[in-house]
PDB file of C-alpha atoms in Angstrom:
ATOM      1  CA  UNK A 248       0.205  52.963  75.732  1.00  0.00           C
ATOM      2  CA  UNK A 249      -1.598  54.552  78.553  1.00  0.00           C
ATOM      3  CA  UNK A 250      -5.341  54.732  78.062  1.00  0.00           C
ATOM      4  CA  UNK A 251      -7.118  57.392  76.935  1.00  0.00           C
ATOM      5  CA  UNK A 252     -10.513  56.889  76.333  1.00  0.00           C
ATOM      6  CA  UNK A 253     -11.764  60.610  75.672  1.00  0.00           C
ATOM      7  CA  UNK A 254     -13.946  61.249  72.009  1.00  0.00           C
ATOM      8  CA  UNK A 255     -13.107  64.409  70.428  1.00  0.00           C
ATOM      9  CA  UNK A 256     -14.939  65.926  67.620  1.00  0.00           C
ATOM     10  CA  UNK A 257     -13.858  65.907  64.380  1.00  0.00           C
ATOM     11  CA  UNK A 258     -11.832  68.619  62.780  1.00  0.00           C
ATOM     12  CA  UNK A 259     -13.785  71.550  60.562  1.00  0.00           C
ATOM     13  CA  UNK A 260     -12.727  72.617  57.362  1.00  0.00           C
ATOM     14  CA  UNK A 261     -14.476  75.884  57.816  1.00  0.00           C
ATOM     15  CA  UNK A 262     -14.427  76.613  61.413  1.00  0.00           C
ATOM     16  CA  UNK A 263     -11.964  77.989  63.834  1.00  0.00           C
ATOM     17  CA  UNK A 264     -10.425  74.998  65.951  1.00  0.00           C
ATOM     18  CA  UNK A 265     -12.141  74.088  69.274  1.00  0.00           C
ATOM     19  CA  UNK A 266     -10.333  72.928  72.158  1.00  0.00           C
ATOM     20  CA  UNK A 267     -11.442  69.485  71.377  1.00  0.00           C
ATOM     21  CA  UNK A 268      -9.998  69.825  67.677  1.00  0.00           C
ATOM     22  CA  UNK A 269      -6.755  71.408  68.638  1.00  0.00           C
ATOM     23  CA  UNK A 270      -6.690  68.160  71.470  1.00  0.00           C
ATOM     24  CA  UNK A 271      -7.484  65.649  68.800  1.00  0.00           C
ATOM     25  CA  UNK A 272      -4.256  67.006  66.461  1.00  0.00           C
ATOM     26  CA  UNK A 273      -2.199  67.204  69.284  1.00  0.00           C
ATOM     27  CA  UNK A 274      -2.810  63.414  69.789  1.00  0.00           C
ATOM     28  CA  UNK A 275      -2.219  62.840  66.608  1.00  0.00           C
ATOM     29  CA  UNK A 276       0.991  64.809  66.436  1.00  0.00           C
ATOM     30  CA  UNK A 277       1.893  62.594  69.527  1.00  0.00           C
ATOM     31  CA  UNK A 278       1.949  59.135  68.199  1.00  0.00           C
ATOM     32  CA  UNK A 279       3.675  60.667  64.667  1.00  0.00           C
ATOM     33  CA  UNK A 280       6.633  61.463  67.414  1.00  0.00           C
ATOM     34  CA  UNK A 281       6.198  58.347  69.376  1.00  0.00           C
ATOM     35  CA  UNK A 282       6.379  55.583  66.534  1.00  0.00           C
ATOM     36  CA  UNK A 283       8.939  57.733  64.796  1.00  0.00           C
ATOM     37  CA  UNK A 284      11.034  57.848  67.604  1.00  0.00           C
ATOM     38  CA  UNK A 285       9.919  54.071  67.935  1.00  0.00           C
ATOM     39  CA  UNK A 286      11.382  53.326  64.732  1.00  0.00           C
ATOM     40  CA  UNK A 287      14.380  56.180  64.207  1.00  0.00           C
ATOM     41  CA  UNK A 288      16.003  54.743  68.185  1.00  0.00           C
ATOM     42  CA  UNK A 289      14.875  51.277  68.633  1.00  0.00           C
ATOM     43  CA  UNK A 290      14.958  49.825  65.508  1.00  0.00           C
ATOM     44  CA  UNK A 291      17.834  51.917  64.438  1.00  0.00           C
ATOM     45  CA  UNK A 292      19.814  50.351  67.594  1.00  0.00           C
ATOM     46  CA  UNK A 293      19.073  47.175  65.807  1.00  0.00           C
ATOM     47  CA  UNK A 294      20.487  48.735  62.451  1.00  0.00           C
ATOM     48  CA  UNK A 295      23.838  49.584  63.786  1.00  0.00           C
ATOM     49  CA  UNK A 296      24.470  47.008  66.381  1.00  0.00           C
ATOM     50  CA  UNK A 297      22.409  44.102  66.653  1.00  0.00           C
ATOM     51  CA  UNK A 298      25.968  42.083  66.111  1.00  0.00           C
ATOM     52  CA  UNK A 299      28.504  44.781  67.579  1.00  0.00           C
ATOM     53  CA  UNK A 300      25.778  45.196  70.897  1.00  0.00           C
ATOM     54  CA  UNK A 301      23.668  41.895  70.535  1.00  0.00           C
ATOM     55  CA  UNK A 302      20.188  41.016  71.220  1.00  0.00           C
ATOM     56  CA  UNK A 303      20.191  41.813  74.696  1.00  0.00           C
ATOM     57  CA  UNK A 304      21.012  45.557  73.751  1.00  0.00           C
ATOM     58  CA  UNK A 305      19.050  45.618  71.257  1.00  0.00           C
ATOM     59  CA  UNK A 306      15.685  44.564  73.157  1.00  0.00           C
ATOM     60  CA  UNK A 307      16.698  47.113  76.136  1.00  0.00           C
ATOM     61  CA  UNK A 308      16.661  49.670  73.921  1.00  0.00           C
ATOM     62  CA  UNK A 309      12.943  49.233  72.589  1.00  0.00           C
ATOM     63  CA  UNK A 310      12.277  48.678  76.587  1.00  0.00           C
ATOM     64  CA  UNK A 311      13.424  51.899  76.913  1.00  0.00           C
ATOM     65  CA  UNK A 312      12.060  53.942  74.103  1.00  0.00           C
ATOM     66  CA  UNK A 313       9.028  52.731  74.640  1.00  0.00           C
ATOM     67  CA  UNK A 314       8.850  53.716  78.367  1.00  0.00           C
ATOM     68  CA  UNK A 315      10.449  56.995  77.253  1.00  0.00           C
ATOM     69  CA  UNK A 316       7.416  57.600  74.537  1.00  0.00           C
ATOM     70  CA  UNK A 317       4.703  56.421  77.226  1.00  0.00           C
ATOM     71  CA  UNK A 318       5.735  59.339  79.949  1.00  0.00           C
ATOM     72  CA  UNK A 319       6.239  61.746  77.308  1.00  0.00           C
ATOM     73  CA  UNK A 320       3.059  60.918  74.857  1.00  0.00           C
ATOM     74  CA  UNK A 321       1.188  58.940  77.184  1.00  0.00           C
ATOM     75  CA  UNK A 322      -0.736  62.436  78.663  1.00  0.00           C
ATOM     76  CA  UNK A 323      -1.311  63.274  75.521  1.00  0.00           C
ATOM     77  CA  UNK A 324      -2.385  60.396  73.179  1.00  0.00           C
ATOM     78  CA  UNK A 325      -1.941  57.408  75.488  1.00  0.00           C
ATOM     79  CA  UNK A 326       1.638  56.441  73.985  1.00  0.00           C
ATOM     80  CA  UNK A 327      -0.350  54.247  71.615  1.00  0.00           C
ATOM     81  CA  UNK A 328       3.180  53.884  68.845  1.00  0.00           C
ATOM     82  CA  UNK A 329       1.179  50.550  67.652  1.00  0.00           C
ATOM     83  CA  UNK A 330      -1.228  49.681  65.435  1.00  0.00           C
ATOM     84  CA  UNK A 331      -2.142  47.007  67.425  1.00  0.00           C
ATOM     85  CA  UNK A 332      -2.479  48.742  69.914  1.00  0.00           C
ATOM     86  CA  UNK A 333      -4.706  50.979  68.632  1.00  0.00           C
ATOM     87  CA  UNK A 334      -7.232  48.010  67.793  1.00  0.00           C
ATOM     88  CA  UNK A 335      -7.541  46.407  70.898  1.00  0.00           C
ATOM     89  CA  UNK A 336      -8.402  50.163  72.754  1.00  0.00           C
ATOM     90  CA  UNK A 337     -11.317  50.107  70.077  1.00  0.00           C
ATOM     91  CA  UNK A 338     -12.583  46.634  70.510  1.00  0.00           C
ATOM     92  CA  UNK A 339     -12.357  47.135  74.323  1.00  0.00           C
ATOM     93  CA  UNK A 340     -14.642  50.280  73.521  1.00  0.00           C
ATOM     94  CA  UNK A 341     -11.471  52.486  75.237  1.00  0.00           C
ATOM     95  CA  UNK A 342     -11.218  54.309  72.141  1.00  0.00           C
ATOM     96  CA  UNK A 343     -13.882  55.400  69.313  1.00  0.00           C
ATOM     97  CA  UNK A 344     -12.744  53.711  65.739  1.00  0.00           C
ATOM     98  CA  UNK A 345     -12.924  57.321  64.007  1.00  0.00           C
ATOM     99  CA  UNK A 346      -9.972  58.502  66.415  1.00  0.00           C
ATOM    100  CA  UNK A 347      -8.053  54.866  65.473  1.00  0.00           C
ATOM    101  CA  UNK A 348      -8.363  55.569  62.188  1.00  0.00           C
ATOM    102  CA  UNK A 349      -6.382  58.828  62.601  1.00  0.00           C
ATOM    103  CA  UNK A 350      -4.073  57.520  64.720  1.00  0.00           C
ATOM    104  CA  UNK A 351      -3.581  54.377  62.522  1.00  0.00           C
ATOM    105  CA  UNK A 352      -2.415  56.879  59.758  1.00  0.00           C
ATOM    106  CA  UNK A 353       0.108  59.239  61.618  1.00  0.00           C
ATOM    107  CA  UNK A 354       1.312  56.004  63.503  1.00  0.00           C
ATOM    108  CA  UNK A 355       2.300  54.346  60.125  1.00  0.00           C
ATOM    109  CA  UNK A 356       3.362  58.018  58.716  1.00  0.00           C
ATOM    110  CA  UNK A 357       5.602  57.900  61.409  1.00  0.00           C
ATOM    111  CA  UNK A 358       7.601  54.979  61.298  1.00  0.00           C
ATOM    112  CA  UNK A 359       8.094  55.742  57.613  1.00  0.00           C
ATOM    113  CA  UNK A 360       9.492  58.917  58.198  1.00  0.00           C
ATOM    114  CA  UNK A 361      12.058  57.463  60.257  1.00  0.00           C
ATOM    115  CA  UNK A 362      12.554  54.449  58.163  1.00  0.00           C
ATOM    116  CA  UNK A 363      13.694  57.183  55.627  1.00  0.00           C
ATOM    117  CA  UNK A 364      15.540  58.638  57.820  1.00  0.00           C
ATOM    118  CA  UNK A 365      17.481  55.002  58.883  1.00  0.00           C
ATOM    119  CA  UNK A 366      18.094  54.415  55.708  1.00  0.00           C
ATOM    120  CA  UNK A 367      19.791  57.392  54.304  1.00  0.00           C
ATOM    121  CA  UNK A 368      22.419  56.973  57.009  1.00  0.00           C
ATOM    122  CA  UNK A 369      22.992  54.080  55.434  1.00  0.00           C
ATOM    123  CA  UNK A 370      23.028  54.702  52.058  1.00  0.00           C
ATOM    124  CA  UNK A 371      24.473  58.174  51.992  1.00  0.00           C
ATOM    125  CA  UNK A 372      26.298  58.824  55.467  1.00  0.00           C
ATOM    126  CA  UNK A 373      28.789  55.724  55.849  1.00  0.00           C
ATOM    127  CA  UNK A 374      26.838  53.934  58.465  1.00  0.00           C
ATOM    128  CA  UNK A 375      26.898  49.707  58.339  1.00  0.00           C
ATOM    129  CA  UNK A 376      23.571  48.062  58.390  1.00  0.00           C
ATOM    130  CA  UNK A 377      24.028  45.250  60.893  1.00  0.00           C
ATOM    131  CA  UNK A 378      20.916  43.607  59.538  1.00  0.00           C
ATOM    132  CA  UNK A 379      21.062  43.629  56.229  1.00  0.00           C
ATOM    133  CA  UNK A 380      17.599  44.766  55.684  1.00  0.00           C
ATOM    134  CA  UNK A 381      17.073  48.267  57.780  1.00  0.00           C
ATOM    135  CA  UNK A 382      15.797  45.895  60.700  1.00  0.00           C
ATOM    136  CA  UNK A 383      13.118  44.215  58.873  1.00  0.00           C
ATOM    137  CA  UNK A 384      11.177  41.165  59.891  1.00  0.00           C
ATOM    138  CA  UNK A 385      11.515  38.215  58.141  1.00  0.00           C
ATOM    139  CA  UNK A 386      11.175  34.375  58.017  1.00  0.00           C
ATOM    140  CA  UNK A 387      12.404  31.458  56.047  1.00  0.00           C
ATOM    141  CA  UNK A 388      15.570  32.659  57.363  1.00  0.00           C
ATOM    142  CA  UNK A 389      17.123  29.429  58.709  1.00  0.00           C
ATOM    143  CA  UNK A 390      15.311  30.094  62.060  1.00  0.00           C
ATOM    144  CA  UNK A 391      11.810  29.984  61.310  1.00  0.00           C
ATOM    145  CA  UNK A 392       9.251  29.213  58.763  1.00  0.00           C
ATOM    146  CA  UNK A 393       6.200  31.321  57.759  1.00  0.00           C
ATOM    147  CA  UNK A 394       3.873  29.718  60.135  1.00  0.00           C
ATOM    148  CA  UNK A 395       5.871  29.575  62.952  1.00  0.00           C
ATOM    149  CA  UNK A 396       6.300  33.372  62.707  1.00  0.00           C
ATOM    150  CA  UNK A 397       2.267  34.007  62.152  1.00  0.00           C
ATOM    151  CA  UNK A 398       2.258  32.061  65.635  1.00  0.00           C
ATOM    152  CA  UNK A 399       4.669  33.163  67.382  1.00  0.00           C
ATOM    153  CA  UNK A 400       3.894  37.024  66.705  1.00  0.00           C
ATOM    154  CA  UNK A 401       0.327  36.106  67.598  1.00  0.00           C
ATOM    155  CA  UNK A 402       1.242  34.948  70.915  1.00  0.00           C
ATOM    156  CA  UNK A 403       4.380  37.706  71.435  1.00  0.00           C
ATOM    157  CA  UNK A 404       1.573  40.614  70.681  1.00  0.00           C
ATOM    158  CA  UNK A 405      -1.366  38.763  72.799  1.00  0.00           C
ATOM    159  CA  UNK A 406       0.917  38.916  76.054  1.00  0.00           C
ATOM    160  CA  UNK A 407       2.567  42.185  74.884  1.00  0.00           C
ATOM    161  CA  UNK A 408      -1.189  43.868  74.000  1.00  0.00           C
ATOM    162  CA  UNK A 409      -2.668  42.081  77.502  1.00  0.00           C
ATOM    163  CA  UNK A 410      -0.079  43.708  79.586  1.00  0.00           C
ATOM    164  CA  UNK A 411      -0.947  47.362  78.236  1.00  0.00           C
ATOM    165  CA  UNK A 412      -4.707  46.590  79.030  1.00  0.00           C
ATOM    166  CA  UNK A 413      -4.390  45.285  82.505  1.00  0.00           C
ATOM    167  CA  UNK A 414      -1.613  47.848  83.994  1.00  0.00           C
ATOM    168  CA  UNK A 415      -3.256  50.455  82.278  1.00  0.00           C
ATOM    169  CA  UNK A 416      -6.768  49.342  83.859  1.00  0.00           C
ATOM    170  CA  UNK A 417      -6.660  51.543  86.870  1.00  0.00           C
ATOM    171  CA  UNK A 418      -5.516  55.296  87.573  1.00  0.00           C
ATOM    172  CA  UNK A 419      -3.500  53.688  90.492  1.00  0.00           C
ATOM    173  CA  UNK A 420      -1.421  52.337  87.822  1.00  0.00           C
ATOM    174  CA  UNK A 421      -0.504  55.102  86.005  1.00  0.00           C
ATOM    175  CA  UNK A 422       2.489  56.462  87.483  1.00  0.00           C
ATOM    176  CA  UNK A 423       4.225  52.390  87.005  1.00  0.00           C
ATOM    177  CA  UNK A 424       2.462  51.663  83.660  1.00  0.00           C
ATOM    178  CA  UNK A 425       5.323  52.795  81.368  1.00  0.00           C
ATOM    179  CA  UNK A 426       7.469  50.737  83.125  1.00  0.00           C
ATOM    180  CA  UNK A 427       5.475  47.614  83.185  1.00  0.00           C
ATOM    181  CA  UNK A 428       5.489  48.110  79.551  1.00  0.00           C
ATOM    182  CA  UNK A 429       8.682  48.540  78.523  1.00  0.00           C
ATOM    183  CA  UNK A 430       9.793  45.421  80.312  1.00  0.00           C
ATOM    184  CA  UNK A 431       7.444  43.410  78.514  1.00  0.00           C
ATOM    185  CA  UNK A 432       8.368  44.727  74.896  1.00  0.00           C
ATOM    186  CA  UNK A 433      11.974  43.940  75.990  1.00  0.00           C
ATOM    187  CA  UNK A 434      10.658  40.400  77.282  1.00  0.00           C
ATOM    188  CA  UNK A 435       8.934  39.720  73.653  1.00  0.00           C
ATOM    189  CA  UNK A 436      12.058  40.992  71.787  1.00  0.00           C
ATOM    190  CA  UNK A 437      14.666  38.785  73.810  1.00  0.00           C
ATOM    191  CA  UNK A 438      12.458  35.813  72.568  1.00  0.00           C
ATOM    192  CA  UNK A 439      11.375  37.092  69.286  1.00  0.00           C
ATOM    193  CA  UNK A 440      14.832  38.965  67.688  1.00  0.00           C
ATOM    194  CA  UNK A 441      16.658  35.697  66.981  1.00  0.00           C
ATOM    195  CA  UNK A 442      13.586  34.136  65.163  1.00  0.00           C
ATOM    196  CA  UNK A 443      12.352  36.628  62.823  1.00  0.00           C
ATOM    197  CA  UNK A 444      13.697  40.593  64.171  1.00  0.00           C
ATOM    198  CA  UNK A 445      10.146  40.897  66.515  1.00  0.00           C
ATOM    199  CA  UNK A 446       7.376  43.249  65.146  1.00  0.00           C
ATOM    200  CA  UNK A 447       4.163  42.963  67.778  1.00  0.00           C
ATOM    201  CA  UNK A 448       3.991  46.449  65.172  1.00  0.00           C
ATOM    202  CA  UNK A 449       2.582  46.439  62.166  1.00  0.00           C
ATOM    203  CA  UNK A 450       3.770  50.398  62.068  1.00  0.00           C
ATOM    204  CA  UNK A 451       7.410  49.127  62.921  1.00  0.00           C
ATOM    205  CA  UNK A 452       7.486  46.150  60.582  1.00  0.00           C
ATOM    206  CA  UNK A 453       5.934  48.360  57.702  1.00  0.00           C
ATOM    207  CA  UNK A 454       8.190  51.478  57.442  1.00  0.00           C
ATOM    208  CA  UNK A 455      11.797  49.385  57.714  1.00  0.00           C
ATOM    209  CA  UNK A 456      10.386  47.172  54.992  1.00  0.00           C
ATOM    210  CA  UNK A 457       9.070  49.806  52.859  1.00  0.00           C
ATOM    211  CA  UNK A 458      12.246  51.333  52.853  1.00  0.00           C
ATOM    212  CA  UNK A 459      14.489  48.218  52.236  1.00  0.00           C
ATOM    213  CA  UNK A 460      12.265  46.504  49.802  1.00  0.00           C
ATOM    214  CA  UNK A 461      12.759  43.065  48.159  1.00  0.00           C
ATOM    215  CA  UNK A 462      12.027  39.930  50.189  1.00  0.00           C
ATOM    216  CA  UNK A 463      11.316  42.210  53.309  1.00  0.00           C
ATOM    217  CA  UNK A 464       8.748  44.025  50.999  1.00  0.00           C
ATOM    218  CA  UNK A 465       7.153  40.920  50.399  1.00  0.00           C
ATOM    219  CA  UNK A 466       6.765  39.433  53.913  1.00  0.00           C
ATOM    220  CA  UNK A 467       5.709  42.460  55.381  1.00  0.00           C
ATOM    221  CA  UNK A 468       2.249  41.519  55.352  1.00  0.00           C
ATOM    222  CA  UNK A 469       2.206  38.542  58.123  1.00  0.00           C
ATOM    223  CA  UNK A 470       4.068  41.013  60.563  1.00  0.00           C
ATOM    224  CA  UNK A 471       1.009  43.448  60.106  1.00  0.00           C
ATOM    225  CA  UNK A 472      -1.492  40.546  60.110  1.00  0.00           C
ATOM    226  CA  UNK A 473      -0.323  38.455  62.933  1.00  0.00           C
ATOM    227  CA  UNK A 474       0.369  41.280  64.994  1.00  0.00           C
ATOM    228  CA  UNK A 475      -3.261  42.761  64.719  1.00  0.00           C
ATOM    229  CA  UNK A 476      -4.320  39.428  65.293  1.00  0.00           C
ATOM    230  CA  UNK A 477      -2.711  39.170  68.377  1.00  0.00           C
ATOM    231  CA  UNK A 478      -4.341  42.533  69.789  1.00  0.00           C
ATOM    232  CA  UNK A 479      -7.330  41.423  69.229  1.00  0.00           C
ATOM    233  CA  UNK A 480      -7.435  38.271  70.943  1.00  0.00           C
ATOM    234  CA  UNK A 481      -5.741  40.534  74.065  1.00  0.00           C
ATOM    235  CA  UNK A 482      -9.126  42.574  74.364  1.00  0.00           C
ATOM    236  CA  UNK A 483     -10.803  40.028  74.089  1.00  0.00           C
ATOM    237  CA  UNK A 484      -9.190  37.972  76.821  1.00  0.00           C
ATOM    238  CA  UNK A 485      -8.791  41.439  78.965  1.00  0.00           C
ATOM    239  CA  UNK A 486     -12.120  41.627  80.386  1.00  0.00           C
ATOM    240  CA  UNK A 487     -11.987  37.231  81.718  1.00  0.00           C
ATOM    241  CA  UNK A 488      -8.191  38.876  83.191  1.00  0.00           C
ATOM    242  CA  UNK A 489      -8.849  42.377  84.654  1.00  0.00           C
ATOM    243  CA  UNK A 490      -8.899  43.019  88.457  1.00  0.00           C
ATOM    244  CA  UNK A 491     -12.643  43.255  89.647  1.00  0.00           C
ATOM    245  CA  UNK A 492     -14.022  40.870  86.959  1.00  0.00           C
ATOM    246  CA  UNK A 493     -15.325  37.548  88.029  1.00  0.00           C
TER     247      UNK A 493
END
């Protein structure tokens, strides 16, 4: 989630890699590791604790895995780990859409590896799935309806995405962005885990549900939509927000 606006050339079947090519895998490696790690610690806290730890735990721990993926992956790739993410870089012109659509891939690649991974812990190693449903999202769930969850992960991924545009603005930010970050994906989870499990990921939301199937399978697709929806209305709101802009 720290910018990084660089274009790099597109890989050659028939040439030796460049410097720019063997760059360009090495961010794509990046967010692989960052949304699996994404998926495999935070949601996975969810998975075996989310009653015996609560919500509170829960939403620390994305806080943390998040700031933990932006210092590590952030020189590399920019600690993207979202989808959403992704888009709002390319509609604020920080990123060329080629590059997102490479990072798009390993990013949901990722959290499906680690989905898999959640999921034969519990199905083959003993462990007790707190949630029921490999820390899904869902709705119609006694706590909110469809449409309240389009809205409400609109709104959770506008002031998530917004954040990650302005603190990541200026160099002078760099060395506190990560931090700035990770608070506010633990802000949008406190709010967001007793209504429908927060996604603000389409990655995140896709590999659990993939993986548990069923009802989750089916209502996967608002907690990709809404959530790319969000990020797009945060780029476009960045520029009427950023420091400098009048």
């Amino acid at each position: 989630v720290i910018d990084n606006s660089s274009v790099h050339r597109a890989i050659g079947w028939m040439s030796m890699p460049s410097k720019g090519q063997l760059m360009n895998s090495r961010n794509l490696v990046a967010e692989f590791l960052g949304t699996f790690f994404l998926v495999l610690l935070a949601v996975g806290s969810a998975v075996v604790g989310i009653k015996t730890s609560g919500v509170l735990a829960v939403a620390i721990a994305f806080g943390f895995v998040l700031i933990l993926a932006a210092y590590a992956f952030g020189p590399v790739s920019g600690a993207h780990v979202n989808p959403a993410v992704t888009l709002a870089m390319v509609i604020s012109r920080k990123m060329p859409i080629a590059e997102a659509a490479g990072f798009w891939v390993v990013q949901f690649i990722g959290a499906i590896a680690a989905a898999a991974v959640l999921k034969l812990f519990t199905t083959s190693f003993g462990v007790t799935d707190e949630t029921g449903a490999l820390g899904s999202n869902g709705y119609d769930n006694g706590h909110i309806n469809m449409a309240g969850a389009f809205v409400l992960e609109v709104l959770l991924t506008f002031a998530f995405v917004l954040v990650i545009l302005l603190v990541t603005d200026r160099a002078a930010n760099a060395t506190t962005a990560g931090l700035a970050i990770g608070a506010a994906l633990t802000a949008v989870h406190l709010v967001g885990i007793p209504l429908d499990g927060t996604s603000v990921n389409p990655a995140r939301s896709f590999g659990p549900a993939l993986m548990a199937g069923g009802t989750s399978l089916s209502q996967v697709w608002l907690f990709i939509l809404a959530p790319l929806v969000g990020g797009a209305v945060a780029a476009f709101v960045y520029p009427l927000t950023r420091a400098g802009e009048k």
